[in-house]
PDB file of C-alpha atoms and ligand atoms in Angstrom:
ATOM      1  CA  MET A   1      57.192  75.884 -45.703  1.00  0.00           C
ATOM      2  CA  LYS A   2      57.694  76.461 -41.989  1.00  0.00           C
ATOM      3  CA  ASN A   3      54.299  74.938 -41.397  1.00  0.00           C
ATOM      4  CA  LYS A   4      55.176  71.771 -43.284  1.00  0.00           C
ATOM      5  CA  VAL A   5      58.344  71.235 -41.270  1.00  0.00           C
ATOM      6  CA  LEU A   6      56.393  71.729 -38.089  1.00  0.00           C
ATOM      7  CA  LYS A   7      53.790  69.194 -39.192  1.00  0.00           C
ATOM      8  CA  VAL A   8      56.425  66.598 -40.026  1.00  0.00           C
ATOM      9  CA  LEU A   9      58.142  67.238 -36.720  1.00  0.00           C
ATOM     10  CA  LEU A  10      54.900  66.974 -34.796  1.00  0.00           C
ATOM     11  CA  SER A  11      53.783  63.781 -36.497  1.00  0.00           C
ATOM     12  CA  SER A  12      57.121  62.053 -35.983  1.00  0.00           C
ATOM     13  CA  LEU A  13      56.966  63.118 -32.346  1.00  0.00           C
ATOM     14  CA  THR A  14      53.496  61.570 -32.047  1.00  0.00           C
ATOM     15  CA  ILE A  15      54.642  58.336 -33.674  1.00  0.00           C
ATOM     16  CA  GLY A  16      57.625  58.269 -31.357  1.00  0.00           C
ATOM     17  CA  LEU A  17      55.418  58.742 -28.335  1.00  0.00           C
ATOM     18  CA  LEU A  18      52.998  56.074 -29.515  1.00  0.00           C
ATOM     19  CA  LEU A  19      55.848  53.648 -29.993  1.00  0.00           C
ATOM     20  CA  LEU A  20      57.113  54.400 -26.526  1.00  0.00           C
ATOM     21  CA  VAL A  21      53.706  53.876 -24.949  1.00  0.00           C
ATOM     22  CA  SER A  22      53.097  50.594 -26.768  1.00  0.00           C
ATOM     23  CA  ALA A  23      56.579  49.381 -25.897  1.00  0.00           C
ATOM     24  CA  CYS A  24      55.827  50.006 -22.227  1.00  0.00           C
ATOM     25  CA  GLY A  25      52.543  48.160 -22.598  1.00  0.00           C
ATOM     26  CA  THR A  26      54.095  45.038 -24.071  1.00  0.00           C
ATOM     27  CA  SER A  27      56.971  44.896 -21.666  1.00  0.00           C
ATOM     28  CA  GLU A  28      54.488  44.984 -18.804  1.00  0.00           C
ATOM     29  CA  LYS A  29      52.513  42.152 -20.350  1.00  0.00           C
ATOM     30  CA  THR A  30      55.478  39.928 -20.949  1.00  0.00           C
ATOM     31  CA  THR A  31      56.956  40.315 -17.500  1.00  0.00           C
ATOM     32  CA  SER A  32      53.793  39.702 -15.501  1.00  0.00           C
ATOM     33  CA  GLY A  33      52.846  36.077 -15.197  1.00  0.00           C
ATOM     34  CA  THR A  34      56.434  35.017 -14.984  1.00  0.00           C
ATOM     35  CA  ASN A  35      56.564  36.368 -11.451  1.00  0.00           C
ATOM     36  CA  GLU A  36      56.903  32.977  -9.936  1.00  0.00           C
ATOM     37  CA  LYS A  37      59.900  33.848  -7.859  1.00  0.00           C
ATOM     38  CA  PRO A  38      59.578  34.875  -4.270  1.00  0.00           C
ATOM     39  CA  ALA A  39      60.294  38.554  -3.727  1.00  0.00           C
ATOM     40  CA  SER A  40      62.717  37.650  -1.006  1.00  0.00           C
ATOM     41  CA  GLY A  41      64.313  34.661   0.582  1.00  0.00           C
ATOM     42  CA  SER A  42      65.079  32.734  -2.588  1.00  0.00           C
ATOM     43  CA  GLY A  43      68.547  34.165  -2.902  1.00  0.00           C
ATOM     44  CA  ASP A  44      67.821  35.805  -6.221  1.00  0.00           C
ATOM     45  CA  ASN A  45      66.760  39.168  -4.789  1.00  0.00           C
ATOM     46  CA  SER A  46      64.252  39.817  -7.583  1.00  0.00           C
ATOM     47  CA  HIS A  47      61.716  42.038  -5.879  1.00  0.00           C
ATOM     48  CA  LYS A  48      58.922  41.402  -8.307  1.00  0.00           C
ATOM     49  CA  LYS A  49      55.373  42.194  -7.372  1.00  0.00           C
ATOM     50  CA  LEU A  50      52.899  39.370  -7.790  1.00  0.00           C
ATOM     51  CA  ARG A  51      49.717  40.351  -9.597  1.00  0.00           C
ATOM     52  CA  ILE A  52      46.813  38.859  -7.674  1.00  0.00           C
ATOM     53  CA  VAL A  53      43.312  39.267  -9.045  1.00  0.00           C
ATOM     54  CA  THR A  54      39.837  39.270  -7.539  1.00  0.00           C
ATOM     55  CA  ASP A  55      36.180  40.128  -8.107  1.00  0.00           C
ATOM     56  CA  ALA A  56      35.542  42.651  -5.344  1.00  0.00           C
ATOM     57  CA  ASN A  57      31.768  42.373  -5.544  1.00  0.00           C
ATOM     58  CA  TYR A  58      31.337  39.744  -2.871  1.00  0.00           C
ATOM     59  CA  ALA A  59      31.033  41.268   0.596  1.00  0.00           C
ATOM     60  CA  PRO A  60      32.043  40.312   3.247  1.00  0.00           C
ATOM     61  CA  MET A  61      34.727  38.296   1.443  1.00  0.00           C
ATOM     62  CA  GLU A  62      35.967  40.917  -1.030  1.00  0.00           C
ATOM     63  CA  SER A  63      34.374  44.252  -1.795  1.00  0.00           C
ATOM     64  CA  LEU A  64      35.237  47.852  -2.495  1.00  0.00           C
ATOM     65  CA  ASP A  65      35.382  50.492   0.211  1.00  0.00           C
ATOM     66  CA  GLY A  66      35.964  53.570  -1.940  1.00  0.00           C
ATOM     67  CA  ASP A  67      38.780  52.330  -4.121  1.00  0.00           C
ATOM     68  CA  LYS A  68      40.191  50.041  -1.434  1.00  0.00           C
ATOM     69  CA  ILE A  69      39.540  46.298  -1.647  1.00  0.00           C
ATOM     70  CA  VAL A  70      38.503  44.995   1.773  1.00  0.00           C
ATOM     71  CA  GLY A  71      37.207  41.780   3.316  1.00  0.00           C
ATOM     72  CA  PHE A  72      38.115  38.442   4.827  1.00  0.00           C
ATOM     73  CA  ASP A  73      39.914  37.177   1.708  1.00  0.00           C
ATOM     74  CA  VAL A  74      41.902  40.402   1.505  1.00  0.00           C
ATOM     75  CA  ASP A  75      43.086  40.053   5.115  1.00  0.00           C
ATOM     76  CA  ILE A  76      43.922  36.371   4.614  1.00  0.00           C
ATOM     77  CA  LEU A  77      45.826  37.147   1.416  1.00  0.00           C
ATOM     78  CA  ASP A  78      47.851  39.837   3.133  1.00  0.00           C
ATOM     79  CA  ALA A  79      48.801  37.515   6.003  1.00  0.00           C
ATOM     80  CA  VAL A  80      49.663  34.684   3.588  1.00  0.00           C
ATOM     81  CA  MET A  81      51.790  36.941   1.384  1.00  0.00           C
ATOM     82  CA  LYS A  82      53.647  38.283   4.422  1.00  0.00           C
ATOM     83  CA  ALA A  83      54.259  34.764   5.725  1.00  0.00           C
ATOM     84  CA  ALA A  84      55.473  33.649   2.286  1.00  0.00           C
ATOM     85  CA  GLY A  85      57.657  36.737   1.845  1.00  0.00           C
ATOM     86  CA  TYR A  86      56.012  37.881  -1.390  1.00  0.00           C
ATOM     87  CA  ASP A  87      55.419  41.426  -2.557  1.00  0.00           C
ATOM     88  CA  TYR A  88      52.053  41.699  -4.316  1.00  0.00           C
ATOM     89  CA  GLU A  89      49.273  43.896  -5.592  1.00  0.00           C
ATOM     90  CA  LEU A  90      45.616  42.905  -5.453  1.00  0.00           C
ATOM     91  CA  VAL A  91      43.651  44.029  -8.511  1.00  0.00           C
ATOM     92  CA  ASN A  92      39.871  44.047  -8.924  1.00  0.00           C
ATOM     93  CA  ILE A  93      39.216  42.643 -12.406  1.00  0.00           C
ATOM     94  CA  GLY A  94      35.793  40.984 -12.029  1.00  0.00           C
ATOM     95  CA  TRP A  95      34.881  37.287 -11.932  1.00  0.00           C
ATOM     96  CA  ASP A  96      34.975  36.004 -15.523  1.00  0.00           C
ATOM     97  CA  PRO A  97      38.354  37.659 -16.311  1.00  0.00           C
ATOM     98  CA  ILE A  98      39.930  35.682 -13.444  1.00  0.00           C
ATOM     99  CA  PHE A  99      39.387  32.513 -15.479  1.00  0.00           C
ATOM    100  CA  VAL A 100      41.159  34.138 -18.421  1.00  0.00           C
ATOM    101  CA  GLU A 101      44.082  35.725 -16.575  1.00  0.00           C
ATOM    102  CA  ILE A 102      45.061  32.661 -14.527  1.00  0.00           C
ATOM    103  CA  PRO A 103      45.377  30.192 -17.428  1.00  0.00           C
ATOM    104  CA  GLY A 104      46.866  33.004 -19.554  1.00  0.00           C
ATOM    105  CA  LYS A 105      49.370  33.614 -16.730  1.00  0.00           C
ATOM    106  CA  THR A 106      48.875  37.364 -16.866  1.00  0.00           C
ATOM    107  CA  ALA A 107      48.035  37.053 -13.167  1.00  0.00           C
ATOM    108  CA  ASP A 108      50.042  35.040 -10.656  1.00  0.00           C
ATOM    109  CA  ALA A 109      47.133  34.098  -8.414  1.00  0.00           C
ATOM    110  CA  ALA A 110      43.485  34.822  -7.694  1.00  0.00           C
ATOM    111  CA  ILE A 111      41.653  35.057  -4.383  1.00  0.00           C
ATOM    112  CA  SER A 112      37.919  35.517  -4.728  1.00  0.00           C
ATOM    113  CA  SER A 113      36.030  32.958  -2.601  1.00  0.00           C
ATOM    114  CA  ILE A 114      36.912  30.466  -5.311  1.00  0.00           C
ATOM    115  CA  THR A 115      35.633  26.972  -4.598  1.00  0.00           C
ATOM    116  CA  ILE A 116      38.076  24.168  -5.250  1.00  0.00           C
ATOM    117  CA  ASN A 117      36.200  21.598  -7.324  1.00  0.00           C
ATOM    118  CA  GLU A 118      36.858  18.690  -9.676  1.00  0.00           C
ATOM    119  CA  LYS A 119      36.133  20.671 -12.803  1.00  0.00           C
ATOM    120  CA  ARG A 120      38.433  23.555 -11.915  1.00  0.00           C
ATOM    121  CA  ILE A 121      41.381  21.455 -10.782  1.00  0.00           C
ATOM    122  CA  LYS A 122      41.634  20.133 -14.332  1.00  0.00           C
ATOM    123  CA  THR A 123      42.590  23.620 -15.529  1.00  0.00           C
ATOM    124  CA  TYR A 124      43.995  25.414 -12.478  1.00  0.00           C
ATOM    125  CA  ASP A 125      46.048  24.698  -9.407  1.00  0.00           C
ATOM    126  CA  PHE A 126      44.802  25.627  -5.962  1.00  0.00           C
ATOM    127  CA  SER A 127      46.368  26.226  -2.601  1.00  0.00           C
ATOM    128  CA  ILE A 128      45.234  24.077   0.286  1.00  0.00           C
ATOM    129  CA  PRO A 129      41.787  25.246   1.446  1.00  0.00           C
ATOM    130  CA  TYR A 130      41.490  28.292   3.711  1.00  0.00           C
ATOM    131  CA  PHE A 131      37.710  28.528   4.208  1.00  0.00           C
ATOM    132  CA  GLU A 132      34.651  26.264   4.306  1.00  0.00           C
ATOM    133  CA  SER A 133      31.490  27.417   2.595  1.00  0.00           C
ATOM    134  CA  ILE A 134      28.085  26.210   1.402  1.00  0.00           C
ATOM    135  CA  ASN A 135      25.603  27.670  -1.071  1.00  0.00           C
ATOM    136  CA  LYS A 136      22.381  29.026   0.407  1.00  0.00           C
ATOM    137  CA  ILE A 137      19.176  30.436  -1.069  1.00  0.00           C
ATOM    138  CA  LEU A 138      18.231  34.089  -0.670  1.00  0.00           C
ATOM    139  CA  VAL A 139      14.480  34.751  -1.019  1.00  0.00           C
ATOM    140  CA  PRO A 140      11.914  37.412  -0.043  1.00  0.00           C
ATOM    141  CA  ASN A 141      10.581  37.027   3.511  1.00  0.00           C
ATOM    142  CA  ASP A 142       7.164  35.932   2.265  1.00  0.00           C
ATOM    143  CA  SER A 143       8.492  33.385  -0.255  1.00  0.00           C
ATOM    144  CA  PRO A 144       7.084  29.840  -0.165  1.00  0.00           C
ATOM    145  CA  ILE A 145      10.527  28.442  -1.066  1.00  0.00           C
ATOM    146  CA  GLN A 146      11.847  26.254   1.749  1.00  0.00           C
ATOM    147  CA  SER A 147      14.473  24.097   0.058  1.00  0.00           C
ATOM    148  CA  GLY A 148      16.469  23.617  -3.115  1.00  0.00           C
ATOM    149  CA  ALA A 149      13.760  21.369  -4.537  1.00  0.00           C
ATOM    150  CA  ASP A 150      11.249  24.221  -4.215  1.00  0.00           C
ATOM    151  CA  LEU A 151      13.252  26.183  -6.798  1.00  0.00           C
ATOM    152  CA  LYS A 152      11.738  23.985  -9.537  1.00  0.00           C
ATOM    153  CA  GLY A 153       9.589  26.099 -11.815  1.00  0.00           C
ATOM    154  CA  LYS A 154      10.871  29.302 -10.215  1.00  0.00           C
ATOM    155  CA  THR A 155      13.283  31.903 -11.620  1.00  0.00           C
ATOM    156  CA  VAL A 156      16.702  31.890 -10.012  1.00  0.00           C
ATOM    157  CA  ALA A 157      19.361  34.593 -10.347  1.00  0.00           C
ATOM    158  CA  VAL A 158      23.010  33.555 -10.035  1.00  0.00           C
ATOM    159  CA  GLN A 159      26.460  34.895 -10.731  1.00  0.00           C
ATOM    160  CA  ASN A 160      27.646  33.401 -14.015  1.00  0.00           C
ATOM    161  CA  GLY A 161      30.179  30.582 -13.722  1.00  0.00           C
ATOM    162  CA  THR A 162      29.773  30.009  -9.984  1.00  0.00           C
ATOM    163  CA  THR A 163      28.946  26.911  -7.997  1.00  0.00           C
ATOM    164  CA  GLY A 164      25.630  28.643  -7.256  1.00  0.00           C
ATOM    165  CA  GLN A 165      24.859  28.425 -10.972  1.00  0.00           C
ATOM    166  CA  GLU A 166      25.807  24.736 -11.005  1.00  0.00           C
ATOM    167  CA  ILE A 167      23.476  23.973  -8.109  1.00  0.00           C
ATOM    168  CA  ALA A 168      20.632  25.905  -9.721  1.00  0.00           C
ATOM    169  CA  GLU A 169      21.199  24.017 -12.985  1.00  0.00           C
ATOM    170  CA  LYS A 170      21.135  20.674 -11.205  1.00  0.00           C
ATOM    171  CA  ILE A 171      17.678  21.493  -9.914  1.00  0.00           C
ATOM    172  CA  LEU A 172      16.229  23.389 -12.885  1.00  0.00           C
ATOM    173  CA  GLY A 173      18.251  22.069 -15.821  1.00  0.00           C
ATOM    174  CA  LYS A 174      20.185  24.460 -18.049  1.00  0.00           C
ATOM    175  CA  ASP A 175      17.047  26.446 -18.662  1.00  0.00           C
ATOM    176  CA  PRO A 176      17.969  30.013 -19.621  1.00  0.00           C
ATOM    177  CA  GLN A 177      14.420  31.147 -18.987  1.00  0.00           C
ATOM    178  CA  HIS A 178      14.506  30.134 -15.368  1.00  0.00           C
ATOM    179  CA  ILE A 179      18.164  30.699 -14.596  1.00  0.00           C
ATOM    180  CA  LYS A 180      19.264  34.298 -15.000  1.00  0.00           C
ATOM    181  CA  LYS A 181      23.038  34.651 -15.031  1.00  0.00           C
ATOM    182  CA  PHE A 182      24.811  37.849 -14.046  1.00  0.00           C
ATOM    183  CA  GLU A 183      28.342  39.099 -14.257  1.00  0.00           C
ATOM    184  CA  SER A 184      28.432  39.781 -10.529  1.00  0.00           C
ATOM    185  CA  ASN A 185      26.585  38.519  -7.492  1.00  0.00           C
ATOM    186  CA  VAL A 186      25.540  42.075  -6.662  1.00  0.00           C
ATOM    187  CA  LEU A 187      23.618  42.207  -9.969  1.00  0.00           C
ATOM    188  CA  ALA A 188      22.002  38.815  -9.245  1.00  0.00           C
ATOM    189  CA  ILE A 189      20.761  40.098  -5.875  1.00  0.00           C
ATOM    190  CA  MET A 190      19.491  43.301  -7.527  1.00  0.00           C
ATOM    191  CA  GLU A 191      17.447  41.167  -9.907  1.00  0.00           C
ATOM    192  CA  LEU A 192      15.850  39.479  -6.881  1.00  0.00           C
ATOM    193  CA  THR A 193      15.141  42.721  -5.016  1.00  0.00           C
ATOM    194  CA  LYS A 194      13.529  44.315  -8.060  1.00  0.00           C
ATOM    195  CA  GLY A 195      11.286  41.275  -8.532  1.00  0.00           C
ATOM    196  CA  GLY A 196      12.944  39.795 -11.630  1.00  0.00           C
ATOM    197  CA  ALA A 197      13.798  36.538  -9.862  1.00  0.00           C
ATOM    198  CA  ASP A 198      12.348  34.420  -7.042  1.00  0.00           C
ATOM    199  CA  ALA A 199      15.677  33.488  -5.477  1.00  0.00           C
ATOM    200  CA  VAL A 200      19.465  33.858  -5.566  1.00  0.00           C
ATOM    201  CA  VAL A 201      21.807  30.934  -4.921  1.00  0.00           C
ATOM    202  CA  ALA A 202      25.229  32.012  -3.622  1.00  0.00           C
ATOM    203  CA  ASP A 203      27.728  31.407  -0.840  1.00  0.00           C
ATOM    204  CA  ASN A 204      26.356  31.495   2.709  1.00  0.00           C
ATOM    205  CA  ALA A 205      28.604  34.276   4.057  1.00  0.00           C
ATOM    206  CA  VAL A 206      27.541  36.552   1.223  1.00  0.00           C
ATOM    207  CA  VAL A 207      23.777  36.014   1.248  1.00  0.00           C
ATOM    208  CA  GLU A 208      23.651  36.072   5.053  1.00  0.00           C
ATOM    209  CA  GLU A 209      25.572  39.343   5.164  1.00  0.00           C
ATOM    210  CA  TYR A 210      23.288  40.878   2.533  1.00  0.00           C
ATOM    211  CA  ALA A 211      20.054  39.885   4.315  1.00  0.00           C
ATOM    212  CA  LYS A 212      21.417  41.144   7.657  1.00  0.00           C
ATOM    213  CA  ASN A 213      22.713  44.474   6.324  1.00  0.00           C
ATOM    214  CA  ASN A 214      19.643  45.264   4.251  1.00  0.00           C
ATOM    215  CA  PRO A 215      16.662  44.680   6.566  1.00  0.00           C
ATOM    216  CA  ASN A 216      14.540  47.054   4.471  1.00  0.00           C
ATOM    217  CA  LYS A 217      14.750  44.578   1.563  1.00  0.00           C
ATOM    218  CA  ASN A 218      12.842  41.942   3.598  1.00  0.00           C
ATOM    219  CA  LEU A 219      14.913  38.942   2.596  1.00  0.00           C
ATOM    220  CA  LYS A 220      15.614  35.646   4.348  1.00  0.00           C
ATOM    221  CA  VAL A 221      18.170  32.897   3.840  1.00  0.00           C
ATOM    222  CA  ILE A 222      17.169  29.270   3.289  1.00  0.00           C
ATOM    223  CA  THR A 223      19.581  26.463   4.122  1.00  0.00           C
ATOM    224  CA  ASP A 224      19.418  23.243   2.165  1.00  0.00           C
ATOM    225  CA  THR A 225      21.642  20.721   3.902  1.00  0.00           C
ATOM    226  CA  SER A 226      21.785  18.602   0.746  1.00  0.00           C
ATOM    227  CA  PHE A 227      23.900  21.303  -0.932  1.00  0.00           C
ATOM    228  CA  PRO A 228      27.531  20.177  -0.801  1.00  0.00           C
ATOM    229  CA  SER A 229      30.103  21.655   1.540  1.00  0.00           C
ATOM    230  CA  GLU A 230      32.745  23.610  -0.417  1.00  0.00           C
ATOM    231  CA  PHE A 231      36.231  24.880   0.317  1.00  0.00           C
ATOM    232  CA  TYR A 232      37.887  28.035  -0.991  1.00  0.00           C
ATOM    233  CA  GLY A 233      41.454  28.045  -2.217  1.00  0.00           C
ATOM    234  CA  ILE A 234      43.840  30.544  -3.761  1.00  0.00           C
ATOM    235  CA  MET A 235      43.774  29.789  -7.490  1.00  0.00           C
ATOM    236  CA  LEU A 236      47.043  29.525  -9.426  1.00  0.00           C
ATOM    237  CA  PRO A 237      48.108  28.770 -12.975  1.00  0.00           C
ATOM    238  CA  LYS A 238      48.711  25.027 -13.503  1.00  0.00           C
ATOM    239  CA  GLY A 239      52.199  24.110 -12.354  1.00  0.00           C
ATOM    240  CA  SER A 240      52.739  27.416 -10.498  1.00  0.00           C
ATOM    241  CA  LYS A 241      55.914  27.435  -8.458  1.00  0.00           C
ATOM    242  CA  LEU A 242      54.159  29.561  -5.848  1.00  0.00           C
ATOM    243  CA  LYS A 243      52.022  26.695  -4.567  1.00  0.00           C
ATOM    244  CA  ALA A 244      54.423  25.152  -2.048  1.00  0.00           C
ATOM    245  CA  ASN A 245      55.243  28.493  -0.414  1.00  0.00           C
ATOM    246  CA  ILE A 246      51.620  29.606  -0.339  1.00  0.00           C
ATOM    247  CA  ASP A 247      50.504  26.294   1.198  1.00  0.00           C
ATOM    248  CA  ASN A 248      53.156  26.564   3.881  1.00  0.00           C
ATOM    249  CA  ALA A 249      52.169  30.158   4.554  1.00  0.00           C
ATOM    250  CA  ILE A 250      48.506  29.140   5.005  1.00  0.00           C
ATOM    251  CA  LYS A 251      49.556  26.439   7.473  1.00  0.00           C
ATOM    252  CA  LYS A 252      51.772  28.938   9.268  1.00  0.00           C
ATOM    253  CA  ILE A 253      49.063  31.575   9.762  1.00  0.00           C
ATOM    254  CA  ILE A 254      46.707  28.875  11.014  1.00  0.00           C
ATOM    255  CA  ASP A 255      49.261  27.523  13.483  1.00  0.00           C
ATOM    256  CA  ASP A 256      50.407  30.894  14.833  1.00  0.00           C
ATOM    257  CA  GLY A 257      46.875  32.193  15.501  1.00  0.00           C
ATOM    258  CA  THR A 258      46.844  34.866  12.762  1.00  0.00           C
ATOM    259  CA  TYR A 259      44.053  33.048  10.894  1.00  0.00           C
ATOM    260  CA  THR A 260      41.851  32.865  14.008  1.00  0.00           C
ATOM    261  CA  LYS A 261      42.381  36.565  14.700  1.00  0.00           C
ATOM    262  CA  ILE A 262      41.439  37.540  11.130  1.00  0.00           C
ATOM    263  CA  TYR A 263      38.414  35.246  11.226  1.00  0.00           C
ATOM    264  CA  LYS A 264      37.176  36.692  14.524  1.00  0.00           C
ATOM    265  CA  ASP A 265      37.791  40.287  13.372  1.00  0.00           C
ATOM    266  CA  ASN A 266      35.745  39.661  10.238  1.00  0.00           C
ATOM    267  CA  PHE A 267      32.946  37.379  11.423  1.00  0.00           C
ATOM    268  CA  GLY A 268      32.902  37.768  15.206  1.00  0.00           C
ATOM    269  CA  THR A 269      32.971  33.983  15.722  1.00  0.00           C
ATOM    270  CA  GLU A 270      35.589  31.270  16.180  1.00  0.00           C
ATOM    271  CA  PRO A 271      36.700  29.434  13.042  1.00  0.00           C
ATOM    272  CA  ASN A 272      36.501  25.654  12.821  1.00  0.00           C
ATOM    273  CA  ILE A 273      40.180  25.022  12.207  1.00  0.00           C
ATOM    274  CA  ASP A 274      39.845  21.230  12.458  1.00  0.00           C
ATOM    275  CA  VAL A 275      37.551  21.007   9.462  1.00  0.00           C
ATOM    276  CA  LEU A 276      40.175  22.855   7.401  1.00  0.00           C
ATOM    277  CA  LYS A 277      43.097  20.834   8.721  1.00  0.00           C
ATOM    278  CA  LYS A 278      41.321  17.613   7.767  1.00  0.00           C
ATOM    279  CA  GLN A 279      41.570  18.771   4.137  1.00  0.00           C
ATOM    280  CA  PHE A 280      45.349  19.334   4.186  1.00  0.00           C
TER     281      PHE A 280
HETATM  282  N1  LIG B   1      32.360  30.071  -4.310  1.00  0.00           N
HETATM  283  C1  LIG B   1      31.690  30.285  -5.544  1.00  0.00           C
HETATM  284  C2  LIG B   1      32.490  29.716  -6.680  1.00  0.00           C
HETATM  285  O1  LIG B   1      33.674  29.526  -6.552  1.00  0.00           O
HETATM  286  C3  LIG B   1      31.368  31.733  -5.820  1.00  0.00           C
HETATM  287  C4  LIG B   1      32.516  32.667  -5.729  1.00  0.00           C
HETATM  288  C5  LIG B   1      32.216  34.041  -6.277  1.00  0.00           C
HETATM  289  N2  LIG B   1      33.217  34.961  -5.902  1.00  0.00           N
HETATM  290  C6  LIG B   1      33.187  36.270  -6.167  1.00  0.00           C
HETATM  291  N3  LIG B   1      34.117  37.049  -5.702  1.00  0.00           N
HETATM  292  N4  LIG B   1      32.216  36.744  -6.896  1.00  0.00           N
HETATM  293  O2  LIG B   1      31.980  29.448  -7.735  1.00  0.00           O
END
């Protein structure tokens, strides 16, 4: 008898706890994504944290140092958020989920070396550009590949859903045998270093950094000047109210020298501000 009562008590306690946990879960889901109010300065005093997402597998732009996300994009984001007066948290969710969370509005913004292009602007909004980039080809030192055209007939590893994949497909067609797609750029480079691919196509900063930091892998970077110049932007849900403030904050950190300082600290060279400003 005693036992039965205890069982009933215990199971109703468990159900109660479960209900509580799931209630917390849903309330979190429904409030995030509506965080389109500035944390301060709008007069409404709602100190909401923006959820900003990234794929921290893309050094030197965004990568993990222990469990800390570091890199150029991370520094830029922090300066932009400070200038805009927003409270935020940056969360490493991987690349493909970014393109689910932004349209689903479970994230307020994404920063992840995301190229602003015609296809994407149909579905997402972007800030004004904050970085110029170009895709380059990473190959073994002794590779005969000298240009994009030389990739024909070769096997190319790319990160799925990137402009690197698009460029590879333009040259090779959508041939799954010759284009190996990976969830992260790190995995694409691993495929190359273990001999499963002849080349990787990815953003210049990333492939250059990898070749430089891993001399024992004997890799070199090939530039094909026919690859288009690209610009990164902070990606937002369509119609996001954050855009105007974020754009102004980007302009502000460029004008007050913060951008140049961050650029120099990260890359050791001067940024070409004019090329960015021409895009505004
Ligand atoms: N710039 C390229 C693109 O937008 C690649 C970006 C990949 N970023 C990353 N964090 N993995 O398609």
